[in-house]
Short mmCIF file of C-alpha atoms and ligand atoms in Angstrom, two decimals:
data_model
loop_
_atom_site.label_atom_id
_atom_site.label_comp_id
_atom_site.label_asym_id
_atom_site.label_seq_id
_atom_site.Cartn_x
_atom_site.Cartn_y
_atom_site.Cartn_z
CA MET U 22 0.18 -0.03 0.19
CA ILE U 23 1.34 3.38 -0.79
CA ASN U 24 3.03 5.41 2.30
CA LEU U 25 1.36 8.74 3.03
CA GLN U 26 4.71 10.45 2.52
CA ASN U 27 4.53 9.50 -1.16
CA LEU U 28 0.79 10.78 -1.73
CA SER U 29 0.74 13.70 -4.19
CA PHE U 30 0.43 17.58 -3.22
CA TRP U 31 -3.42 17.42 -4.03
CA GLU U 32 -4.03 14.12 -1.77
CA LYS U 33 -2.17 15.63 1.01
CA GLU U 34 -3.78 18.68 0.94
CA THR U 35 -7.33 17.43 0.36
CA PHE U 36 -7.44 14.24 2.46
CA ILE U 37 -4.79 14.34 4.90
CA ARG U 38 -4.22 17.70 6.07
CA HIS U 39 -6.37 20.73 7.87
CA ILE U 40 -8.74 17.89 9.33
CA ASP U 41 -10.16 19.70 12.59
CA HIS U 42 -11.69 16.42 14.03
CA LEU U 43 -9.84 13.22 13.38
CA ILE U 44 -12.15 10.21 14.41
CA ILE U 45 -10.75 6.34 14.75
CA GLY U 46 -13.27 3.90 14.17
CA SER U 47 -16.43 3.88 11.94
CA GLY U 48 -18.79 1.88 14.04
CA ILE U 49 -21.99 3.50 15.43
CA VAL U 50 -20.43 5.82 17.72
CA GLY U 51 -17.58 6.80 15.30
CA LEU U 52 -20.35 7.64 12.73
CA SER U 53 -22.75 9.47 15.09
CA THR U 54 -19.85 11.47 16.59
CA ALA U 55 -19.13 12.75 12.86
CA ILE U 56 -22.46 13.47 12.09
CA TYR U 57 -23.07 15.62 15.32
CA LEU U 58 -20.05 17.44 15.15
CA LYS U 59 -20.73 18.29 11.29
CA GLN U 60 -24.31 19.07 12.58
CA ARG U 61 -23.03 21.45 14.91
CA ASP U 62 -20.62 23.33 12.74
CA ASN U 63 -20.63 22.24 8.91
CA THR U 64 -17.33 24.40 8.19
CA LYS U 65 -15.22 21.90 10.25
CA LYS U 66 -13.39 19.18 8.68
CA VAL U 67 -14.27 15.77 9.79
CA THR U 68 -12.66 12.76 8.62
CA ILE U 69 -12.83 9.05 10.00
CA LEU U 70 -9.84 6.60 9.99
CA GLU U 71 -11.27 2.93 9.42
CA ARG U 72 -9.17 -0.17 9.46
CA GLY U 73 -11.42 -2.38 7.75
CA PHE U 74 -12.95 -1.84 4.05
CA LEU U 75 -16.32 -1.84 5.88
CA PRO U 76 -16.53 -1.07 9.34
CA ALA U 77 -14.72 -3.98 11.30
CA GLY U 78 -16.17 -3.89 14.94
CA ALA U 79 -19.47 -4.67 16.47
CA SER U 80 -21.95 -2.42 14.75
CA THR U 81 -22.19 -4.48 11.64
CA LYS U 82 -22.02 -7.67 13.26
CA ASN U 83 -24.36 -7.25 16.20
CA ALA U 84 -28.22 -9.13 16.60
CA GLY U 85 -29.98 -6.00 15.92
CA PHE U 86 -31.94 -6.11 19.21
CA SER U 87 -33.15 -2.89 20.18
CA CYS U 88 -33.34 -3.49 24.06
CA ILE U 89 -33.44 -1.69 27.32
CA GLY U 90 -33.14 -4.56 29.75
CA SER U 91 -34.93 -7.71 30.74
CA PRO U 92 -36.51 -8.19 34.31
CA SER U 93 -33.94 -10.91 35.50
CA GLU U 94 -31.22 -8.52 33.93
CA LEU U 95 -32.54 -5.43 36.02
CA LEU U 96 -33.05 -7.61 38.97
CA ASP U 97 -29.51 -8.49 38.58
CA ASP U 98 -28.05 -5.30 38.10
CA LEU U 99 -30.02 -3.88 41.19
CA LYS U 100 -27.88 -6.43 43.54
CA LYS U 101 -24.83 -4.76 42.06
CA ALA U 102 -25.78 -1.28 41.99
CA ASP U 103 -28.03 1.26 43.50
CA LYS U 104 -31.69 1.83 42.23
CA LYS U 105 -30.84 5.52 40.45
CA THR U 106 -27.56 4.16 38.79
CA VAL U 107 -29.70 1.10 37.58
CA PHE U 108 -32.82 2.94 36.16
CA ASP U 109 -30.29 5.97 34.57
CA THR U 110 -28.63 3.10 32.62
CA VAL U 111 -32.33 1.90 31.41
CA GLU U 112 -33.28 5.92 30.92
CA ARG U 113 -30.50 6.22 28.79
CA ARG U 114 -30.80 3.13 26.35
CA TRP U 115 -34.68 4.39 26.09
CA LYS U 116 -33.46 8.04 25.38
CA GLY U 117 -30.58 6.16 22.82
CA LEU U 118 -33.46 4.23 20.97
CA ASN U 119 -35.57 7.41 20.36
CA ASN U 120 -32.37 9.34 19.29
CA LEU U 121 -31.43 6.74 16.78
CA ASN U 122 -34.66 7.00 15.47
CA GLN U 123 -34.60 10.74 15.08
CA LEU U 124 -31.21 10.57 13.38
CA LEU U 125 -32.06 7.78 10.85
CA PHE U 126 -35.96 7.17 11.13
CA ASN U 127 -37.05 3.71 12.09
CA SER U 128 -38.04 2.94 7.95
CA ASP U 129 -34.73 3.48 7.16
CA ILE U 130 -33.15 1.08 9.79
CA GLY U 131 -35.82 -1.76 8.96
CA TYR U 132 -37.24 -1.45 12.43
CA LYS U 133 -39.90 -3.76 13.56
CA SER U 134 -41.76 -3.47 16.97
CA LEU U 135 -42.35 -7.18 17.48
CA GLY U 136 -41.61 -6.96 21.08
CA SER U 137 -39.32 -9.26 23.11
CA HIS U 138 -39.32 -12.12 25.33
CA GLU U 139 -37.18 -13.49 28.21
CA LEU U 140 -37.38 -17.39 28.45
CA PHE U 141 -37.04 -19.56 31.35
CA ASP U 142 -36.57 -23.41 32.08
CA GLU U 143 -37.09 -25.69 35.28
CA GLU U 144 -33.47 -24.76 36.29
CA SER U 145 -34.16 -21.10 36.06
CA LYS U 146 -37.98 -21.52 37.89
CA ASP U 147 -36.58 -19.46 41.15
CA ILE U 148 -35.27 -16.49 38.83
CA TYR U 149 -38.80 -16.55 36.94
CA GLU U 150 -40.53 -16.48 40.37
CA ASN U 151 -38.45 -13.62 41.60
CA CYS U 152 -39.01 -11.52 38.41
CA ILE U 153 -42.72 -12.32 38.83
CA SER U 154 -42.65 -11.03 42.42
CA ASN U 155 -41.06 -7.70 41.20
CA LEU U 156 -42.68 -6.88 38.08
CA ASP U 157 -45.14 -4.42 39.34
CA GLU U 158 -42.29 -2.52 41.07
CA LEU U 159 -39.95 -2.70 37.61
CA ASN U 160 -43.52 -1.88 35.54
CA GLY U 161 -43.43 1.36 37.87
CA GLU U 162 -39.93 2.22 37.21
CA LEU U 163 -40.34 1.75 33.22
CA LYS U 164 -43.91 3.36 33.05
CA ARG U 165 -41.70 6.62 34.54
CA ILE U 166 -39.19 6.21 31.81
CA THR U 167 -41.24 5.30 28.73
CA GLY U 168 -44.67 6.49 29.56
CA VAL U 169 -45.92 2.93 28.80
CA PRO U 170 -48.11 1.39 31.54
CA LYS U 171 -47.00 -2.23 31.50
CA VAL U 172 -44.10 -2.84 29.70
CA TYR U 173 -43.34 -6.22 31.35
CA GLY U 174 -46.11 -8.91 31.45
CA ILE U 175 -46.42 -12.67 32.00
CA ALA U 176 -46.53 -14.19 28.30
CA LYS U 177 -48.69 -17.56 28.83
CA ASP U 178 -48.88 -19.04 25.83
CA VAL U 179 -45.30 -18.21 23.77
CA CYS U 180 -43.38 -21.47 24.65
CA SER U 181 -46.42 -23.55 23.14
CA THR U 182 -47.15 -21.10 20.37
CA TYR U 183 -43.47 -21.08 19.32
CA GLU U 184 -43.18 -24.78 20.19
CA PHE U 185 -40.30 -24.44 22.05
CA ASN U 186 -38.62 -27.36 24.02
CA VAL U 187 -37.04 -26.82 27.92
CA PHE U 188 -38.46 -23.63 28.29
CA ASN U 189 -41.81 -23.35 29.84
CA LYS U 190 -42.43 -19.97 30.95
CA ALA U 191 -41.56 -16.28 29.39
CA ILE U 192 -41.87 -12.83 30.23
CA SER U 193 -43.04 -10.54 27.73
CA HIS U 194 -41.38 -6.89 27.03
CA THR U 195 -43.48 -4.54 24.74
CA VAL U 196 -40.87 -1.53 24.14
CA GLU U 197 -38.22 -3.71 22.40
CA GLY U 198 -37.97 -4.40 18.88
CA GLN U 199 -35.70 -5.54 16.08
CA ILE U 200 -33.54 -3.64 13.60
CA ASP U 201 -31.94 -4.42 10.18
CA THR U 202 -28.20 -4.01 11.60
CA GLY U 203 -26.92 -3.89 7.91
CA LYS U 204 -29.36 -1.17 6.90
CA MET U 205 -28.70 0.89 10.08
CA MET U 206 -24.88 1.08 9.43
CA GLN U 207 -25.71 1.87 5.58
CA ALA U 208 -28.04 4.58 6.50
CA LEU U 209 -25.61 5.76 9.22
CA ILE U 210 -22.63 6.07 6.37
CA ARG U 211 -24.88 7.45 3.88
CA LYS U 212 -25.89 10.30 6.46
CA ALA U 213 -22.15 11.16 7.49
CA ARG U 214 -21.16 11.10 3.72
CA SER U 215 -24.27 13.44 3.12
CA LEU U 216 -22.86 15.84 5.47
CA ASN U 217 -19.30 15.79 4.09
CA VAL U 218 -17.70 13.68 6.62
CA GLU U 219 -14.60 11.70 5.08
CA ILE U 220 -14.32 8.01 5.70
CA LEU U 221 -10.86 6.92 4.66
CA ASN U 222 -10.99 2.81 4.87
CA GLY U 223 -8.02 0.38 5.09
CA ILE U 224 -6.09 2.54 7.62
CA GLU U 225 -5.09 0.86 10.86
CA VAL U 226 -3.81 3.01 13.90
CA TYR U 227 -1.37 1.52 15.94
CA ASP U 228 -0.31 4.19 18.23
CA ILE U 229 -0.59 7.72 19.15
CA LYS U 230 3.08 9.77 18.76
CA GLY U 231 2.82 13.27 19.96
CA LYS U 232 0.53 15.30 17.41
CA GLU U 233 0.56 12.21 14.93
CA LEU U 234 -0.79 8.77 14.87
CA GLU U 235 1.69 5.72 13.91
CA THR U 236 -0.49 3.98 11.04
CA ASN U 237 -0.06 1.32 8.59
CA VAL U 238 0.33 3.96 5.86
CA GLY U 239 2.95 6.01 7.91
CA ALA U 240 2.28 8.88 10.22
CA PHE U 241 -1.18 10.85 10.25
CA PRO U 242 -1.34 14.10 11.62
CA PHE U 243 -4.12 15.33 13.97
CA GLU U 244 -5.47 18.53 15.67
CA ASN U 245 -8.27 16.91 17.66
CA LEU U 246 -8.17 13.11 18.00
CA ILE U 247 -11.59 11.04 18.84
CA ILE U 248 -11.18 7.14 19.69
CA CYS U 249 -14.32 5.36 18.93
CA THR U 250 -12.67 2.01 18.87
CA ASN U 251 -14.92 0.12 21.48
CA GLY U 252 -13.49 -3.36 22.19
CA PHE U 253 -10.25 -2.41 20.46
CA SER U 254 -9.20 0.11 22.67
CA LYS U 255 -6.67 -1.42 25.05
CA ARG U 256 -3.48 -0.35 22.89
CA PHE U 257 -4.49 3.26 22.95
CA PHE U 258 -5.61 3.05 26.80
CA PRO U 259 -4.12 0.26 28.79
CA ASP U 260 -5.50 1.89 32.03
CA LEU U 261 -8.81 2.26 31.28
CA ASP U 262 -11.31 -0.27 32.34
CA VAL U 263 -12.31 -1.62 28.72
CA GLU U 264 -11.94 -4.98 27.80
CA PRO U 265 -12.97 -6.76 24.52
CA ALA U 266 -15.40 -9.55 24.71
CA ARG U 267 -16.10 -11.74 21.73
CA ALA U 268 -19.72 -12.88 20.83
CA GLN U 269 -20.54 -15.50 18.39
CA VAL U 270 -23.55 -15.74 16.31
CA VAL U 271 -25.17 -18.38 13.56
CA VAL U 272 -27.98 -17.87 11.11
CA THR U 273 -29.80 -20.73 9.79
CA SER U 274 -30.85 -21.53 6.38
CA GLU U 275 -34.59 -20.76 5.58
CA ILE U 276 -37.12 -22.66 7.57
CA PRO U 277 -40.32 -22.68 5.41
CA ASN U 278 -42.56 -23.62 8.53
CA LEU U 279 -40.81 -21.31 10.98
CA LYS U 280 -43.00 -19.86 13.55
CA LEU U 281 -40.83 -17.69 15.49
CA LYS U 282 -41.22 -13.99 15.30
CA GLY U 283 -39.75 -11.32 17.36
CA ILE U 284 -36.59 -11.28 19.57
CA PHE U 285 -35.96 -13.58 22.68
CA HIS U 286 -33.05 -13.97 25.35
CA PHE U 287 -32.19 -16.31 28.17
CA ASP U 288 -29.84 -17.53 30.74
CA ALA U 289 -29.38 -13.65 31.98
CA GLY U 290 -29.02 -12.40 28.29
CA TYR U 291 -25.97 -14.70 27.62
CA TYR U 292 -28.15 -16.06 24.96
CA TYR U 293 -30.26 -14.36 22.38
CA PHE U 294 -32.36 -15.23 19.13
CA ARG U 295 -34.69 -13.89 16.70
CA ASN U 296 -36.06 -14.38 13.29
CA ILE U 297 -34.61 -12.78 10.15
CA GLY U 298 -37.47 -13.60 7.96
CA LYS U 299 -37.72 -17.24 7.98
CA ARG U 300 -34.24 -17.57 9.16
CA VAL U 301 -33.20 -18.03 12.78
CA LEU U 302 -30.40 -15.86 14.32
CA PHE U 303 -28.91 -17.21 17.44
CA GLY U 304 -25.85 -15.93 19.33
CA GLY U 305 -24.25 -16.07 22.86
CA GLY U 306 -22.35 -18.45 24.87
CA ARG U 307 -19.62 -16.14 26.11
CA ASN U 308 -20.26 -17.76 29.61
CA LEU U 309 -18.83 -21.01 28.30
CA ASP U 310 -15.48 -19.74 28.04
CA LEU U 311 -15.15 -16.32 29.25
CA LYS U 312 -11.38 -16.12 30.01
CA GLY U 313 -11.20 -17.26 26.16
CA GLU U 314 -13.87 -14.85 24.76
CA ASN U 315 -11.59 -11.86 26.32
CA THR U 316 -9.99 -11.62 22.91
CA GLU U 317 -9.84 -9.15 20.17
CA GLU U 318 -10.06 -12.19 17.58
CA MET U 319 -12.70 -12.19 15.41
CA THR U 320 -12.87 -15.96 14.70
CA THR U 321 -15.79 -18.41 15.73
CA THR U 322 -14.87 -21.53 17.75
CA SER U 323 -16.21 -25.05 17.14
CA MET U 324 -16.82 -25.16 21.00
CA ILE U 325 -19.38 -22.16 20.93
CA ILE U 326 -20.50 -22.78 17.24
CA ASP U 327 -21.59 -26.37 18.21
CA ARG U 328 -23.01 -25.65 21.53
CA LEU U 329 -25.50 -22.87 19.67
CA GLU U 330 -26.36 -25.46 16.76
CA SER U 331 -27.63 -28.18 19.49
CA ILE U 332 -29.47 -25.53 21.43
CA LEU U 333 -31.35 -24.61 18.17
CA LYS U 334 -31.81 -28.23 17.53
CA GLU U 335 -32.89 -29.33 20.91
CA GLN U 336 -34.63 -26.21 22.51
CA ILE U 337 -35.51 -23.33 20.12
CA ILE U 338 -36.63 -24.99 16.73
CA PRO U 339 -36.94 -28.74 17.36
CA TYR U 340 -39.36 -29.17 14.61
CA ALA U 341 -37.49 -27.81 11.95
CA ASP U 342 -35.25 -29.07 9.37
CA PHE U 343 -32.16 -26.57 9.06
CA LYS U 344 -28.57 -25.93 8.35
CA ILE U 345 -26.24 -23.38 9.95
CA GLU U 346 -25.70 -21.04 6.46
CA HIS U 347 -23.64 -18.11 8.19
CA GLN U 348 -21.47 -17.81 11.20
CA TRP U 349 -19.48 -14.95 12.35
CA ALA U 350 -17.70 -13.27 15.64
CA GLY U 351 -17.74 -9.86 16.74
CA THR U 352 -15.87 -7.97 19.64
CA MET U 353 -17.64 -5.77 22.41
CA GLY U 354 -16.17 -3.48 24.79
CA VAL U 355 -16.87 -4.33 28.07
CA GLY U 356 -15.96 -3.30 31.63
CA GLY U 357 -16.73 -3.35 35.46
CA THR U 358 -19.81 -0.96 34.90
CA LYS U 359 -22.15 -0.64 32.02
CA ALA U 360 -21.84 2.82 31.44
CA PRO U 361 -19.71 3.88 28.44
CA ILE U 362 -16.72 5.82 28.68
CA ILE U 363 -16.74 9.20 27.27
CA GLN U 364 -14.18 11.39 28.21
CA GLN U 365 -11.57 13.88 27.60
CA ILE U 366 -8.10 12.12 27.76
CA ASP U 367 -6.06 14.98 27.18
CA LYS U 368 -6.10 18.67 25.71
CA ASN U 369 -7.28 17.42 22.48
CA ILE U 370 -7.91 13.73 22.49
CA PHE U 371 -11.27 12.08 23.44
CA CYS U 372 -12.80 8.90 23.43
CA GLY U 373 -16.55 7.28 23.61
CA ILE U 374 -15.99 3.49 24.12
CA ARG U 375 -17.03 0.65 26.17
CA LEU U 376 -20.58 0.39 24.90
CA GLY U 377 -21.28 -3.31 26.19
CA GLY U 378 -24.01 -5.32 24.70
CA MET U 379 -26.45 -2.33 23.77
CA GLY U 380 -24.65 -0.43 21.63
CA VAL U 381 -27.61 -0.37 19.21
CA ALA U 382 -29.60 1.23 22.05
CA ILE U 383 -27.22 3.89 23.26
CA GLY U 384 -24.17 4.21 20.32
CA SER U 385 -25.92 7.38 18.88
CA LEU U 386 -26.57 9.07 21.85
CA VAL U 387 -22.82 8.18 22.90
CA GLY U 388 -21.83 9.89 19.66
CA LYS U 389 -24.03 13.20 20.52
CA GLU U 390 -22.90 13.10 24.02
CA LEU U 391 -19.20 12.80 22.87
CA ALA U 392 -19.72 15.62 19.83
CA ASP U 393 -21.06 18.02 22.91
CA LEU U 394 -18.10 17.27 24.94
CA ILE U 395 -15.67 17.94 22.42
CA ILE U 396 -17.41 21.24 21.26
CA GLU U 397 -17.63 22.56 24.77
CA SER U 398 -14.27 21.88 25.77
C1 FAD J 10 -22.26 -10.71 17.89
C2 FAD J 10 -23.00 -9.14 18.55
C3 FAD J 10 -23.99 -9.21 18.96
C4 FAD J 10 -24.55 -7.92 19.53
N1 FAD J 10 -25.87 -7.90 19.77
C5 FAD J 10 -26.18 -6.52 19.84
C6 FAD J 10 -27.88 -6.21 19.95
O1 FAD J 10 -28.60 -7.27 19.49
N2 FAD J 10 -28.11 -5.11 20.24
C7 FAD J 10 -27.34 -4.16 20.84
O2 FAD J 10 -27.59 -3.01 21.26
N3 FAD J 10 -25.91 -4.20 21.10
C8 FAD J 10 -25.45 -5.55 20.45
N4 FAD J 10 -24.45 -5.83 20.35
C9 FAD J 10 -23.29 -4.53 20.74
C10 FAD J 10 -23.26 -3.62 19.81
O3 FAD J 10 -23.11 -4.08 18.15
C11 FAD J 10 -22.05 -2.53 20.00
O4 FAD J 10 -22.32 -2.19 21.70
C12 FAD J 10 -21.88 -1.37 19.48
O5 FAD J 10 -21.78 -1.70 17.97
C13 FAD J 10 -20.54 -0.73 19.45
O6 FAD J 10 -20.31 0.52 18.67
P1 FAD J 10 -18.86 1.24 18.46
O7 FAD J 10 -19.23 2.09 17.39
O8 FAD J 10 -18.73 1.64 19.87
O9 FAD J 10 -17.72 0.07 18.04
P2 FAD J 10 -17.52 -0.83 16.84
O10 FAD J 10 -18.82 -1.26 16.30
O11 FAD J 10 -16.63 -2.17 17.45
O12 FAD J 10 -16.63 0.01 16.07
C14 FAD J 10 -15.42 0.24 16.50
C15 FAD J 10 -14.65 0.64 14.69
O13 FAD J 10 -13.17 0.73 15.26
C16 FAD J 10 -12.51 0.33 14.31
N5 FAD J 10 -10.95 0.24 14.77
C17 FAD J 10 -10.91 -0.61 15.86
N6 FAD J 10 -9.20 -0.39 16.19
C18 FAD J 10 -8.93 0.46 15.24
C19 FAD J 10 -7.58 0.92 14.64
N7 FAD J 10 -6.55 0.73 15.62
N8 FAD J 10 -7.49 1.86 13.92
C20 FAD J 10 -8.65 1.92 12.98
N9 FAD J 10 -9.84 1.54 12.95
C21 FAD J 10 -10.13 0.57 14.17
C22 FAD J 10 -13.18 -1.16 14.24
O14 FAD J 10 -12.74 -1.94 12.97
C23 FAD J 10 -14.52 -0.76 14.11
O15 FAD J 10 -15.11 -0.49 12.80
C24 FAD J 10 -23.32 -6.82 20.11
C25 FAD J 10 -22.37 -7.07 19.42
C26 FAD J 10 -21.76 -8.32 19.14
C27 FAD J 10 -20.33 -8.62 18.72
#
C-alpha cells in the first residue's frame, strides 16, 4: 500500500491535512460523533479512519436487538448497583433508541416493534418467580421512563405457540424491537457522507505519537483526535477499564415452516435469538469460556458454534430441518460497569468507548454526548 509520504500534493491537501476532527473507528459511535460534529458546525472538516474495508467492529455484526433491559437483568443489576444507577442506565437506553429513530428514521433501519421475550426453563424457575414478584415495581419504574403503563407481562402461551422445548415460562417486553443491522449502518454511513464526512478505509492506527498517529500507511497528523474503537481500545488506553469480549453468532438456512417472530433471550442475556424473515439468528454462549472470549480475535470457535447449533436443534426449533448457513464473531467492549466511557483524555484527545451489549440502543446518543463534550471543551 502506498505510504502517506508518497502521496501527491493534491492528495495530502485534500485528504490528509487541515482536518479539524479526526476520528478513529467507523462503528455506530464514530459515525454518530462525526454526524453530530458536522451538524453543530458544518465548516469543520471531519474525517474517520477505519481499518476495515467495511466497519470492522461490533456495529455491523450485532444481532439487531433494540433493547433496554429484561426483568432478570435489571434485578441482577440491582444487586450490584443502586436503584438510581440501574434505572438511569435504562433511561439512557430508552433515550438512545429514540435518538436513533430521530437520526435515521425507523423505516430506514428496518425497525420492527415485535416486542421481546425472556425465557425460563425448570432450572431457572426461581429466577422467574423472583421476576414475577418484582414485576409491578419494575413496571412502575419503566412507566416513568417510557410512558408505557405495563412494559413487562406474563406471556402465557409463548412457549407453546413457538413450540419451544425445555423453556416453559416467558415474560414479555412490549417496548423492545428489532432492526436490520446492515441497513442501520448503511444509513449512518450515507448520512455521514451527505454531511461531507470523509471516511478513509484501510487505515489501521497503531499508536499515538505526539500530534501524529502511527498507522499502517505512515504518520497521520491530527488536531483533535476522537477514539471510537470500543472493544479494540486497550492499545490506546491500557489503564482504562475496557476489555474485548467476543460474541459469536449463527444464522440458519430458510425454514419454510418457521413459527418464530420477534426477539428472545435467556440465561441472563447470555443467549439471544430472533427471526430474520424465515431464518433464525442465534448468538451467545460467551459464558462457556469467558476467559477465552476475552479476545480481539474475530473468529468463531467450534466449542461455542456447536453448542449454539445443538441448543437450536433441541430447544428453540426442534421441529425444523435446517443448516447453519452463516456464522461470525464480533467484539464488544466491556468493563466493570455498564456505563460507556465518554471522556476527554488529554487537551485534544477524546474517547467514546465501552458500549457493552447495548450499543444499538445507546450508540447514537454516545456520539451526540461525545460531540457536545468536544465542542464545549
Ligand atoms: C455478536 C454481537 C451481537 C450484538 N448484539 C447486539 C444487539 O442485539 N443489540 C445491541 O444493542 N448491541 C449488540 N451488540 C453490541 C453492539 O454491536 C456494540 O455495542 C456497538 O456496535 C458498539 O459500537 P462502537 O461504534 O462503539 O464500536 P464498533 O462497532 O466495534 O466500532 C469500532 C470501529 O473501530 C475500528 N477500529 C478499531 N481499532 C482500530 C484501529 N486501531 N485503527 C482503525 N480502526 C480501528 C473497528 O474496525 C470498528 O469499525 C452486539 C455485539 C456483538 C459483537
